[in-house]
Coordinates of C-alpha atoms and ligand atoms in Angstrom, one line a residue:
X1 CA 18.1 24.2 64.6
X2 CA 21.2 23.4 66.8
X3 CA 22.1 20.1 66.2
X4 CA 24.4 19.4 68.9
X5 CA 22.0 20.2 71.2
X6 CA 19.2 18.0 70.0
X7 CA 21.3 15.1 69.3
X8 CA 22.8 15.6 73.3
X9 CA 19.1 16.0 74.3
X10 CA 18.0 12.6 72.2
X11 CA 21.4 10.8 74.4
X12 CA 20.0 12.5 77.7
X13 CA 16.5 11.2 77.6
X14 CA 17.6 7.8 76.4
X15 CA 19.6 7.0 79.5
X16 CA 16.8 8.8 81.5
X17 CA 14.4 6.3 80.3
X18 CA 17.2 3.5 80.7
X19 CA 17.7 4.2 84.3
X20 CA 13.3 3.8 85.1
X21 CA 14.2 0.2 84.5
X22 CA 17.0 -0.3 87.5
X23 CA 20.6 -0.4 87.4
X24 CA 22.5 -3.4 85.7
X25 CA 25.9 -4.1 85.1
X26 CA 27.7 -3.4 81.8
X27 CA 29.6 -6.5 80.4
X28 CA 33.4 -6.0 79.9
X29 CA 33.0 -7.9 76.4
X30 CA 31.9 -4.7 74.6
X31 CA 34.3 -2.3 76.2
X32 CA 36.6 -0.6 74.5
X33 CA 39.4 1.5 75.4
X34 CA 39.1 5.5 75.2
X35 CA 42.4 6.2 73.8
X36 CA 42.1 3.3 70.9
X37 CA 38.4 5.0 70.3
X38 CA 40.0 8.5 70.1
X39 CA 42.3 7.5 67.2
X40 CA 40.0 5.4 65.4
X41 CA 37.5 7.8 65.1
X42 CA 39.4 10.7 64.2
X43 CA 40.9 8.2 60.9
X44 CA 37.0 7.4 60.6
X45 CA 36.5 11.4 60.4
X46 CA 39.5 11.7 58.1
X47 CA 38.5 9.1 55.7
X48 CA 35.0 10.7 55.8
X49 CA 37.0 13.7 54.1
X50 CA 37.5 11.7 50.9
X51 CA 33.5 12.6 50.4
X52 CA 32.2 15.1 47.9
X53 CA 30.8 18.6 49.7
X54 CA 26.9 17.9 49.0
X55 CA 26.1 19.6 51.6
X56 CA 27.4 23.1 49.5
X57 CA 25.7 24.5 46.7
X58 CA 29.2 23.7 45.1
X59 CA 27.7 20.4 44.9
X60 CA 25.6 20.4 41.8
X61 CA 25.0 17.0 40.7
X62 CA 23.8 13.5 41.4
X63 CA 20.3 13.3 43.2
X64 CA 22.6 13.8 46.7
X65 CA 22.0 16.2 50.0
X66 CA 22.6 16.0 54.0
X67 CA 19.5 15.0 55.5
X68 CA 17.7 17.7 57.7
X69 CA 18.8 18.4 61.2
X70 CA 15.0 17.1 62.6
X71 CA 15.6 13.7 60.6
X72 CA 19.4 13.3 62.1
X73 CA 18.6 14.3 65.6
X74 CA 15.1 11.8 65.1
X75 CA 16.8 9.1 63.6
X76 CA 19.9 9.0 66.6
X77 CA 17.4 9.5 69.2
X78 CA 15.3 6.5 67.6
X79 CA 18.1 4.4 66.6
X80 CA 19.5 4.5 70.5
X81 CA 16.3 1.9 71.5
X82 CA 16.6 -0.1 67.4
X83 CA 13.5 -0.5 67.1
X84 CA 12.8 -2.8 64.0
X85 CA 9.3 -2.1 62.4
X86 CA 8.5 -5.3 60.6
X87 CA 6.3 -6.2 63.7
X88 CA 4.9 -4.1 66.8
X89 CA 6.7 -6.6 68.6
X90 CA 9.9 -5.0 67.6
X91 CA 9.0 -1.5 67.1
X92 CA 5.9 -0.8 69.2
X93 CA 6.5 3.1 68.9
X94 CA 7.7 3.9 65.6
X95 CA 5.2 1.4 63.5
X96 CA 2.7 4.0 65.1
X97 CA 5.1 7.0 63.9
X98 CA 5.2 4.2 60.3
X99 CA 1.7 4.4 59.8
X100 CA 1.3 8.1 60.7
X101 CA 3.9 9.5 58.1
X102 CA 2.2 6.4 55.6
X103 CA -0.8 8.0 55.9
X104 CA 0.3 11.8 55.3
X105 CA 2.3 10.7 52.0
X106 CA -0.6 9.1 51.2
X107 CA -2.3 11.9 51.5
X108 CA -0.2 13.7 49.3
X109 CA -0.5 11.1 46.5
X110 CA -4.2 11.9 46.7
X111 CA -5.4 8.1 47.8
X112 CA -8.8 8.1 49.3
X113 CA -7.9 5.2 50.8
X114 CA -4.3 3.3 51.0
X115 CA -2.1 0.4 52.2
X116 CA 1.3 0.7 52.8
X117 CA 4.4 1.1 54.8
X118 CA 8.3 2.6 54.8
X119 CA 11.1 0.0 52.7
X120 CA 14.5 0.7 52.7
X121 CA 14.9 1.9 49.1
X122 CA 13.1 2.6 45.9
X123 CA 14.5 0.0 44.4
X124 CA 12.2 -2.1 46.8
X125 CA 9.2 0.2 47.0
X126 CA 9.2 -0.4 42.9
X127 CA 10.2 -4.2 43.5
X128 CA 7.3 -4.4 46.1
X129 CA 5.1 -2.7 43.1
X130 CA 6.1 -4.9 40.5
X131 CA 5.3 -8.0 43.0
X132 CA 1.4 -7.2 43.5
X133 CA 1.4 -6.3 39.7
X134 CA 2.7 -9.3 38.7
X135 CA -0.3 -11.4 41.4
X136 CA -2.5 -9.4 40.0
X137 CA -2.0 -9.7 36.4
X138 CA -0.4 -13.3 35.7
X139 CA 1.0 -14.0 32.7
X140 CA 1.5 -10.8 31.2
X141 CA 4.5 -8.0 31.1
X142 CA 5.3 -5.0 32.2
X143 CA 5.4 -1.8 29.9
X144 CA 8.2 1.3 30.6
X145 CA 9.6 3.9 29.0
X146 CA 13.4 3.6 27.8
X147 CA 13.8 6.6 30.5
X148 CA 12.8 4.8 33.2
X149 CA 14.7 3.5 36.2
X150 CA 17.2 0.8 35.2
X151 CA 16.3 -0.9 38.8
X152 CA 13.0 -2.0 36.8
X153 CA 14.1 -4.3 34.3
X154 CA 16.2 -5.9 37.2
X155 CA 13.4 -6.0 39.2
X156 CA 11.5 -7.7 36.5
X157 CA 14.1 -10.3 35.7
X158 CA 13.9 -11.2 39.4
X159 CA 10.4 -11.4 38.9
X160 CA 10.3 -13.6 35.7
X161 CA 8.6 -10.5 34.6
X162 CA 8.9 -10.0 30.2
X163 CA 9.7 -5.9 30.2
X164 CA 8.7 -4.1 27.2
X165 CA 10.5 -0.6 26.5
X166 CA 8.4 2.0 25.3
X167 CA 10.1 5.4 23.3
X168 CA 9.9 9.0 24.8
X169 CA 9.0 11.8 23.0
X170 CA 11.4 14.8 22.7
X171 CA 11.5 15.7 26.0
X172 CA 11.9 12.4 27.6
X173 CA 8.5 11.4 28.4
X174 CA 7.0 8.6 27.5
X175 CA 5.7 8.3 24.1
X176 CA 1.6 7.9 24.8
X177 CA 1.1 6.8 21.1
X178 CA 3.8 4.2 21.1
X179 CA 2.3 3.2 24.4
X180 CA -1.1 2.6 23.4
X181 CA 0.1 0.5 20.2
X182 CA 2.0 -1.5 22.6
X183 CA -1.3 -2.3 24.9
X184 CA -3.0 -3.2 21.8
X185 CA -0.7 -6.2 21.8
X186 CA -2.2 -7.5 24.8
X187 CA 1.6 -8.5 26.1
X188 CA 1.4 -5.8 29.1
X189 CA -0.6 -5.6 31.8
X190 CA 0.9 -3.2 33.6
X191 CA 2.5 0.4 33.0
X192 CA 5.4 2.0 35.3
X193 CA 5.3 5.4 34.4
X194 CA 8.0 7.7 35.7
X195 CA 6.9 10.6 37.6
X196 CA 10.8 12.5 37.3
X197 CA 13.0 10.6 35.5
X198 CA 16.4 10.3 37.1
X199 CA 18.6 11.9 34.4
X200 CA 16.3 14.6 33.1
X201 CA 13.2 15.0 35.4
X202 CA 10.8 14.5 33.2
X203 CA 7.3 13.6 34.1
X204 CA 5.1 11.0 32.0
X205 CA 2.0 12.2 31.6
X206 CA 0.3 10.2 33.8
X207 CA -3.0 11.7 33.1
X208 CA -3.2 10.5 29.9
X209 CA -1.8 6.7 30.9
X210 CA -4.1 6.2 33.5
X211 CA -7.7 6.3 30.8
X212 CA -5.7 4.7 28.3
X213 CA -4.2 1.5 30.5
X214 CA -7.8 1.3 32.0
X215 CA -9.0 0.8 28.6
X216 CA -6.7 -2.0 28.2
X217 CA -7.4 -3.4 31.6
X218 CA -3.5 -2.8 32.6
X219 CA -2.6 -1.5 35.9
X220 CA -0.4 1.7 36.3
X221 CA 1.9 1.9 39.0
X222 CA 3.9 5.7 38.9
X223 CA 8.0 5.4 40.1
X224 CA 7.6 9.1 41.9
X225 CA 10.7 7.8 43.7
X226 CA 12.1 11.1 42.9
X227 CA 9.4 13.4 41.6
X228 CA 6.3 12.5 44.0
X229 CA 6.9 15.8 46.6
X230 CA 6.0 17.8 43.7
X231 CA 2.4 17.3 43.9
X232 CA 3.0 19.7 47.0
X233 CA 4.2 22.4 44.4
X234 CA 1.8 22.0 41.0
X235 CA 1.5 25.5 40.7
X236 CA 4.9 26.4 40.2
X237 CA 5.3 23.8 37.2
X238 CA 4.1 23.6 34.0
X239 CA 0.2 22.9 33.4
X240 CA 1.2 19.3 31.6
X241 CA 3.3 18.1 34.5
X242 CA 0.4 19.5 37.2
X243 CA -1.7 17.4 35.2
X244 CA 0.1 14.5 35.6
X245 CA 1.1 14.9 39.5
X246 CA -2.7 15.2 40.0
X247 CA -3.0 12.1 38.4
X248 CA -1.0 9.9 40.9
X249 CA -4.2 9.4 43.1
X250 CA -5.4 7.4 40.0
X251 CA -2.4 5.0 40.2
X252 CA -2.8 1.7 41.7
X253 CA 0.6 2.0 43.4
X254 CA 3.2 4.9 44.0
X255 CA 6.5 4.5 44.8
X256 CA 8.4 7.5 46.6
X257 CA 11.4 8.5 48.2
X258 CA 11.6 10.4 51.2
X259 CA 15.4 9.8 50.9
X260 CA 15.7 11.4 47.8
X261 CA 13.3 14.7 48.5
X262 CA 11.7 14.4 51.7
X263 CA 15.2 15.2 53.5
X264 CA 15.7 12.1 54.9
X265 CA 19.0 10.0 55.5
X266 CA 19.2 6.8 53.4
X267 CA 16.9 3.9 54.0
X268 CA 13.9 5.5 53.6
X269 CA 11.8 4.7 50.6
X270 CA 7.5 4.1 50.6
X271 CA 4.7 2.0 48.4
X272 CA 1.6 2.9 48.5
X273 CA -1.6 1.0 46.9
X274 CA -4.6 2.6 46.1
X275 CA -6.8 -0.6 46.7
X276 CA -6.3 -2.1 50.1
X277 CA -7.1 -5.9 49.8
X278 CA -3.7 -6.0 47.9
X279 CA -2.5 -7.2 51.3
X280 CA -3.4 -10.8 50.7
X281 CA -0.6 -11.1 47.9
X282 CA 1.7 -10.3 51.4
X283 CA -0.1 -12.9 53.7
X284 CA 2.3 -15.4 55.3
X285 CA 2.7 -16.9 58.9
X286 CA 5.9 -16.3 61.3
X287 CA 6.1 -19.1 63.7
X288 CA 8.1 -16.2 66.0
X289 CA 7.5 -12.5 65.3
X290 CA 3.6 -11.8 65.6
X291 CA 2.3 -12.1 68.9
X292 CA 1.3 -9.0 70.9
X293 CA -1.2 -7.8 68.7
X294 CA -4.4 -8.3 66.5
X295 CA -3.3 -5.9 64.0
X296 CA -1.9 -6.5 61.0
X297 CA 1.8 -5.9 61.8
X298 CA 3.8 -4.3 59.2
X299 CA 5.6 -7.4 58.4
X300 CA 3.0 -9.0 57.2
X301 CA 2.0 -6.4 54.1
X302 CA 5.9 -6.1 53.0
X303 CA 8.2 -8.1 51.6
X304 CA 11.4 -7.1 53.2
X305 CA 11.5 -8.4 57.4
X306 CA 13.7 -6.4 59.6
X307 CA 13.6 -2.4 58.8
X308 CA 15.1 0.6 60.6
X309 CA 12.5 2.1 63.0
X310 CA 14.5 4.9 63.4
X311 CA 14.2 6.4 59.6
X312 CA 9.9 6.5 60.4
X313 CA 11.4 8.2 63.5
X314 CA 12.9 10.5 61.5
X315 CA 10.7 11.3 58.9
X316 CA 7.7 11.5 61.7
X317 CA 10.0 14.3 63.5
X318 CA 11.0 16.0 59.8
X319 CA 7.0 16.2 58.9
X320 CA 5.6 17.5 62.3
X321 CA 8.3 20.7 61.8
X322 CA 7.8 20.5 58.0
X323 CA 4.9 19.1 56.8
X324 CA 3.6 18.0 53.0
X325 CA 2.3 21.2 52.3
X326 CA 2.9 24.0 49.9
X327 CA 4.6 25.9 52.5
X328 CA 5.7 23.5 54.6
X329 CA 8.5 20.4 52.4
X330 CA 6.6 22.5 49.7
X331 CA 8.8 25.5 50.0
X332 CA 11.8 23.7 50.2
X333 CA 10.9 22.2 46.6
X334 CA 10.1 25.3 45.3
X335 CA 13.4 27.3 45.9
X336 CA 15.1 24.5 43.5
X337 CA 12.6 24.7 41.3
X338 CA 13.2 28.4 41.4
X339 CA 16.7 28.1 40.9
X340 CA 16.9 25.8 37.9
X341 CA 14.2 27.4 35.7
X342 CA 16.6 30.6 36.6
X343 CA 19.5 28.7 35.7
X344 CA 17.9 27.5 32.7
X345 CA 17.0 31.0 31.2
X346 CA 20.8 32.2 32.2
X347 CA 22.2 29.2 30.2
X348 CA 20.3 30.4 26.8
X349 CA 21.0 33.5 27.4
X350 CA 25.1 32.9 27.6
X351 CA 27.3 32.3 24.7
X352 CA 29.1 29.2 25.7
X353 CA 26.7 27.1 27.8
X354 CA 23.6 25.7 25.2
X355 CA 20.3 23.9 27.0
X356 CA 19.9 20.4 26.3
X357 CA 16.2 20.8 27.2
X358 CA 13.8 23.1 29.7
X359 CA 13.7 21.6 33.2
X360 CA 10.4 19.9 34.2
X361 CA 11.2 19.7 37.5
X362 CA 14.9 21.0 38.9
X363 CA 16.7 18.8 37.3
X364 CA 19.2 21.4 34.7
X365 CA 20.5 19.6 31.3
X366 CA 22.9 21.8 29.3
X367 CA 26.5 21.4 27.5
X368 CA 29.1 23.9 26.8
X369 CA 28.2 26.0 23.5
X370 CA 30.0 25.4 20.2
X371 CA 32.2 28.2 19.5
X372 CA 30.9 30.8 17.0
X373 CA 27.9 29.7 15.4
X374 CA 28.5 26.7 14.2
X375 CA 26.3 23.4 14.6
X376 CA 27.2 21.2 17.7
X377 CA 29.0 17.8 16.9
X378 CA 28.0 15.3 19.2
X379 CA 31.6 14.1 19.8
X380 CA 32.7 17.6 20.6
X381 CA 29.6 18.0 23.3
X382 CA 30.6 14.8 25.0
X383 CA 34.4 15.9 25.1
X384 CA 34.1 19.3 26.2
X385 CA 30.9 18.2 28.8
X386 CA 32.8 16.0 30.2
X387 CA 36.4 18.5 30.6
X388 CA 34.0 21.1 32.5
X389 CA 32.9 18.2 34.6
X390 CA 36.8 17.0 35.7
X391 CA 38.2 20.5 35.4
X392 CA 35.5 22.0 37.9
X393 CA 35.6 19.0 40.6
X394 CA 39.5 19.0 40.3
X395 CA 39.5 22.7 40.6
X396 CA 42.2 23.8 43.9
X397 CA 40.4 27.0 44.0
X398 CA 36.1 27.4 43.9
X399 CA 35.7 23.3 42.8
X400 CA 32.1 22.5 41.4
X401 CA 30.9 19.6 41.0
X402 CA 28.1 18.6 38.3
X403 CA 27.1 15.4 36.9
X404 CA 27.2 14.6 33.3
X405 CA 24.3 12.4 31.6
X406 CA 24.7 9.7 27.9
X407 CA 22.5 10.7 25.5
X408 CA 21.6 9.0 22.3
X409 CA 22.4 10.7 18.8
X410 CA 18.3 10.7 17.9
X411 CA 17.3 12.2 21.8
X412 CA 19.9 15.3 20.8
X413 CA 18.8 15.7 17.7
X414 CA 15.1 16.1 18.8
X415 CA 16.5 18.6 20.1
X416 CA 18.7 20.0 18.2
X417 CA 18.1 19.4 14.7
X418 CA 21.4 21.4 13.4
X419 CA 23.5 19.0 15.9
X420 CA 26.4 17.1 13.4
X421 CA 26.1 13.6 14.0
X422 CA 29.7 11.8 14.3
X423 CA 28.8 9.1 17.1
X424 CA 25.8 7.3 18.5
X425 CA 26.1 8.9 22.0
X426 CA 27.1 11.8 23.4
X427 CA 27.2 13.6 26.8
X428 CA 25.2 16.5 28.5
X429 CA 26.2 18.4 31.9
X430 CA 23.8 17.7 34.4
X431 CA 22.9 19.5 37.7
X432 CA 20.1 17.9 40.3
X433 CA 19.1 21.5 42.0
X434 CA 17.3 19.6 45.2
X435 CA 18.8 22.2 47.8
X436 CA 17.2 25.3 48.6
X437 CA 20.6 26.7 49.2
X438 CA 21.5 26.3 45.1
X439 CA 18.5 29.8 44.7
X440 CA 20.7 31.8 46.9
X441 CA 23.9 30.6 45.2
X442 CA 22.7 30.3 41.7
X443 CA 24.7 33.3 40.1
X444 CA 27.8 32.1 41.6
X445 CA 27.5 28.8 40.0
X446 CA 26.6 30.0 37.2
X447 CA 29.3 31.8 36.7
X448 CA 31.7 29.0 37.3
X449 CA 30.0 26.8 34.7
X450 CA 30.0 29.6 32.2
X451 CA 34.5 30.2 33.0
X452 CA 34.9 26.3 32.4
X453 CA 32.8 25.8 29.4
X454 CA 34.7 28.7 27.5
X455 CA 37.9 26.9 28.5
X456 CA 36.4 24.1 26.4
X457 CA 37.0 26.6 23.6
X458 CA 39.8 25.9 21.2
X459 CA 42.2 29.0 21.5
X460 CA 42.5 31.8 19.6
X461 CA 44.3 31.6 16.7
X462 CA 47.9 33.8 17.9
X463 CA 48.6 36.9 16.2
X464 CA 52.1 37.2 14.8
X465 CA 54.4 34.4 15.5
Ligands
PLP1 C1 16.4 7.0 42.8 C2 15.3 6.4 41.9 C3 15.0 5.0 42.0 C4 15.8 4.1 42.9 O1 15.5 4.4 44.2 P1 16.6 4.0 45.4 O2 16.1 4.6 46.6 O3 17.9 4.6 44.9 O4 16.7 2.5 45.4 C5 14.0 4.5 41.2 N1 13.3 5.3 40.4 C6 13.6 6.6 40.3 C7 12.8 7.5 39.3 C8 14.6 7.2 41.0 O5 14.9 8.5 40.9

């Protein structure tokens, strides 16, 4: 897709529709001179430099990618009228495209039947979550796993909302038993369960919370702000994470991100609610805003007022050319998924890169190797994780860039039993695989990883003097 000529295209047919409404005069107020334009953009495009490459498959870290050409050239072409989508007022034609791509995610969650809209973040699609849980179950708390988003106990302070941490089991998922011991109690009345936890990707197993907080009468509401696209792929992960990606249709709400993996630019989160009549928790009056149309607008079933018509825009354009289906965003899942449960089996088999633990989704956890065979000390991981992180991002020649994730002495040794305990927390290396590109480039990286994690290694002993 040439994106030039799409964005020049959006431009074109912009002033093409601006012209069917008669000529006016520009006001002098807004000019501004070419030449002073020239040179501050061009220190805008240097000072854009200062950025890391995640566009590359260099660039294997944080949860971080370009957004697809289809969403850019959408999202100018849109953001040219700024259209504002908390009423039909302001965004008569993208609160149709809203609803549309609403409607398809919802789809994918596997909700029969659904309300909800686009918010700007996760962190509001969760807070918007959080809200109607808290209407709905007064006086009670909210149960998640120590994994879980950090955004949630925030979100729940805001709230006046008690939080009650629940443990993970060894692979960072929460703990089911621990869970239902804590329902017992009576203190929660709603479960967030993580569907891809941001440091590990690791999937709760939703399947298995939903039955058990019905028997308590809690609600469930699943944070698939990062993992929810993988229902489009639950063949090509394991049968206890397709289990729990099935079971998102049983949630009463869903948070996800089509910033995050639906190749969007930022600003573009969703929540979804199973049961409909939730929009009275939402009902308010605007003395200004609501006036052309029967309908509910969408300002009246969110929380936040004015959001960007132009990311529905974009993600409308991104889903006709790719849509929620195995082969459609699907593929585009897959090749990372691909790529990191490649990586994975390249890391155990190499002598100085160990896995923390298997990828559930394609999110790879690993740290250099001891040398020879003796037991990992968690003070030595943490060092040496975090020299492979600084040497390969400050590299002059073939820089990578990974992430590094704090781990708890007891989460490592779940792992690793052998691991020699000298401190409370260590570090891991940490590598969010959410390109495609990362499949085609995987031996490469790998190979980088592998050369800076044996410079971790204490030298040789000299021979001779
Ligand atoms: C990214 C993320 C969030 C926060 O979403 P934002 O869009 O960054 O506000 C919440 N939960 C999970 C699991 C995430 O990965």
């Amino acid at each position: 897709m040439e994106l030039g000529y799409w964005l020049g295209r959006g431009v074109d047919a912009f002033q093409e529709w601006a012209r069917t409404y008669g000529a006016f005069a520009a006001h002098s107020a807004t000019a501004v001179d070419e030449a002073a334009c020239a040179v501050a953009f061009e220190e805008l495009l240097a000072r854009l430099r200062g950025s890391y490459p995640f566009f590359h498959p260099c660039y294997a870290g944080q949860m971080l990618k370009p957004p697809h050409p289809a969403a850019v050239a959408g999202y100018v072409a849109a953001m040219l009228v700024n259209s504002n989508n908390h009423a039909l007022d302001g965004g008569p034609a993208t609160s149709v495209m809203e609803e549309e791509v609403v409607e398809q995610l919802a789809e994918m969650a596997g909700f029969a039947v659904h309300l909800g809209h686009l918010t700007s973040s996760g962190t509001q699609a969760n807070l918007e979550a959080l809200f109607v849980a808290r209407e709905s179950r007064p006086g009670t708390g909210v149960a998640v796993s120590v994994e879980a988003h950090y955004t949630h106990a925030r979100m729940c302070h805001l709230l006046g909302v008690p939080v009650h941490t629940v443990p993970v089991d060894d692979r960072g998922r929460m703990d089911v038993g621990e869970l239902e011991r804590l329902l017992a109690t009576g203190v929660a009345g709603t479960v967030v369960a993580t569907t891809g936890t941001t440091a590990l990707g690791a999937v709760d197993p939703l399947h298995r919370i939903v039955p058990l907080a019905r028997r308590y009468g809690a609600r469930v509401h699943a944070d698939a702000a990062y993992g929810g696209f993988f229902r489009l792929l639950q063949t090509s992960v394991a049968p206890e994470t397709a289990h729990a990606l099935r079971a998102l249709a049983q949630c009463d709400s869903v948070a996800i991100d089509p910033h995050k993996h639906g190749l969007q630019p930022y600003g573009c989160g969703a929540v979804l609610f199973g049961d409909p009549d939730v929009a009275r928790f939402f009902r308010h009056d605007s003395p200004y805003t609501y006036f052309t149309s029967r309908r509910p607008h969408l300002g009246e079933i969110s929380l936040e007022c004015s959001r960007s018509g132009a990311a529905a825009a974009a993600l409308w354009l991104t889903l006709k050319l790719l849509p929620l289906t195995p082969d459609g965003l699907g593929a585009v899942l897959a090749a990372g998924r691909r790529a990191a449960v490649r990586w994975a089996g390249l890391i155990g088999a190499s002598p100085y890169l160990d896995p923390y633990q298997p990828p559930e989704l394609d999110i790879v956890t690993y740290h250099p190797a001891a040398p020879g065979s003796s037991p990992p000390r968690l003070s030595w991981i943490g060092t040496a994780s975090h020299e492979v992180l600084h040497r390969g991002m400050n590299a002059k020649e073939d820089p990578v860039f990974l992430s590094v994730a704090r781990v708890t002495a007891g989460a490592f040794t779940a792992r690793r039993a052998d691991a020699v305990v000298d401190s409370d927390t260590t570090h891991v290396l940490r590598s969010v695989l959410m390109k495609p590109e990362s499949e085609l480039y995987l031996e490469r990286l790998h190979e980088r990883v592998e050369h800076l994690a044996k410079a971790s290694w204490p030298a040789p002993p000299r021979c001779g003097r």
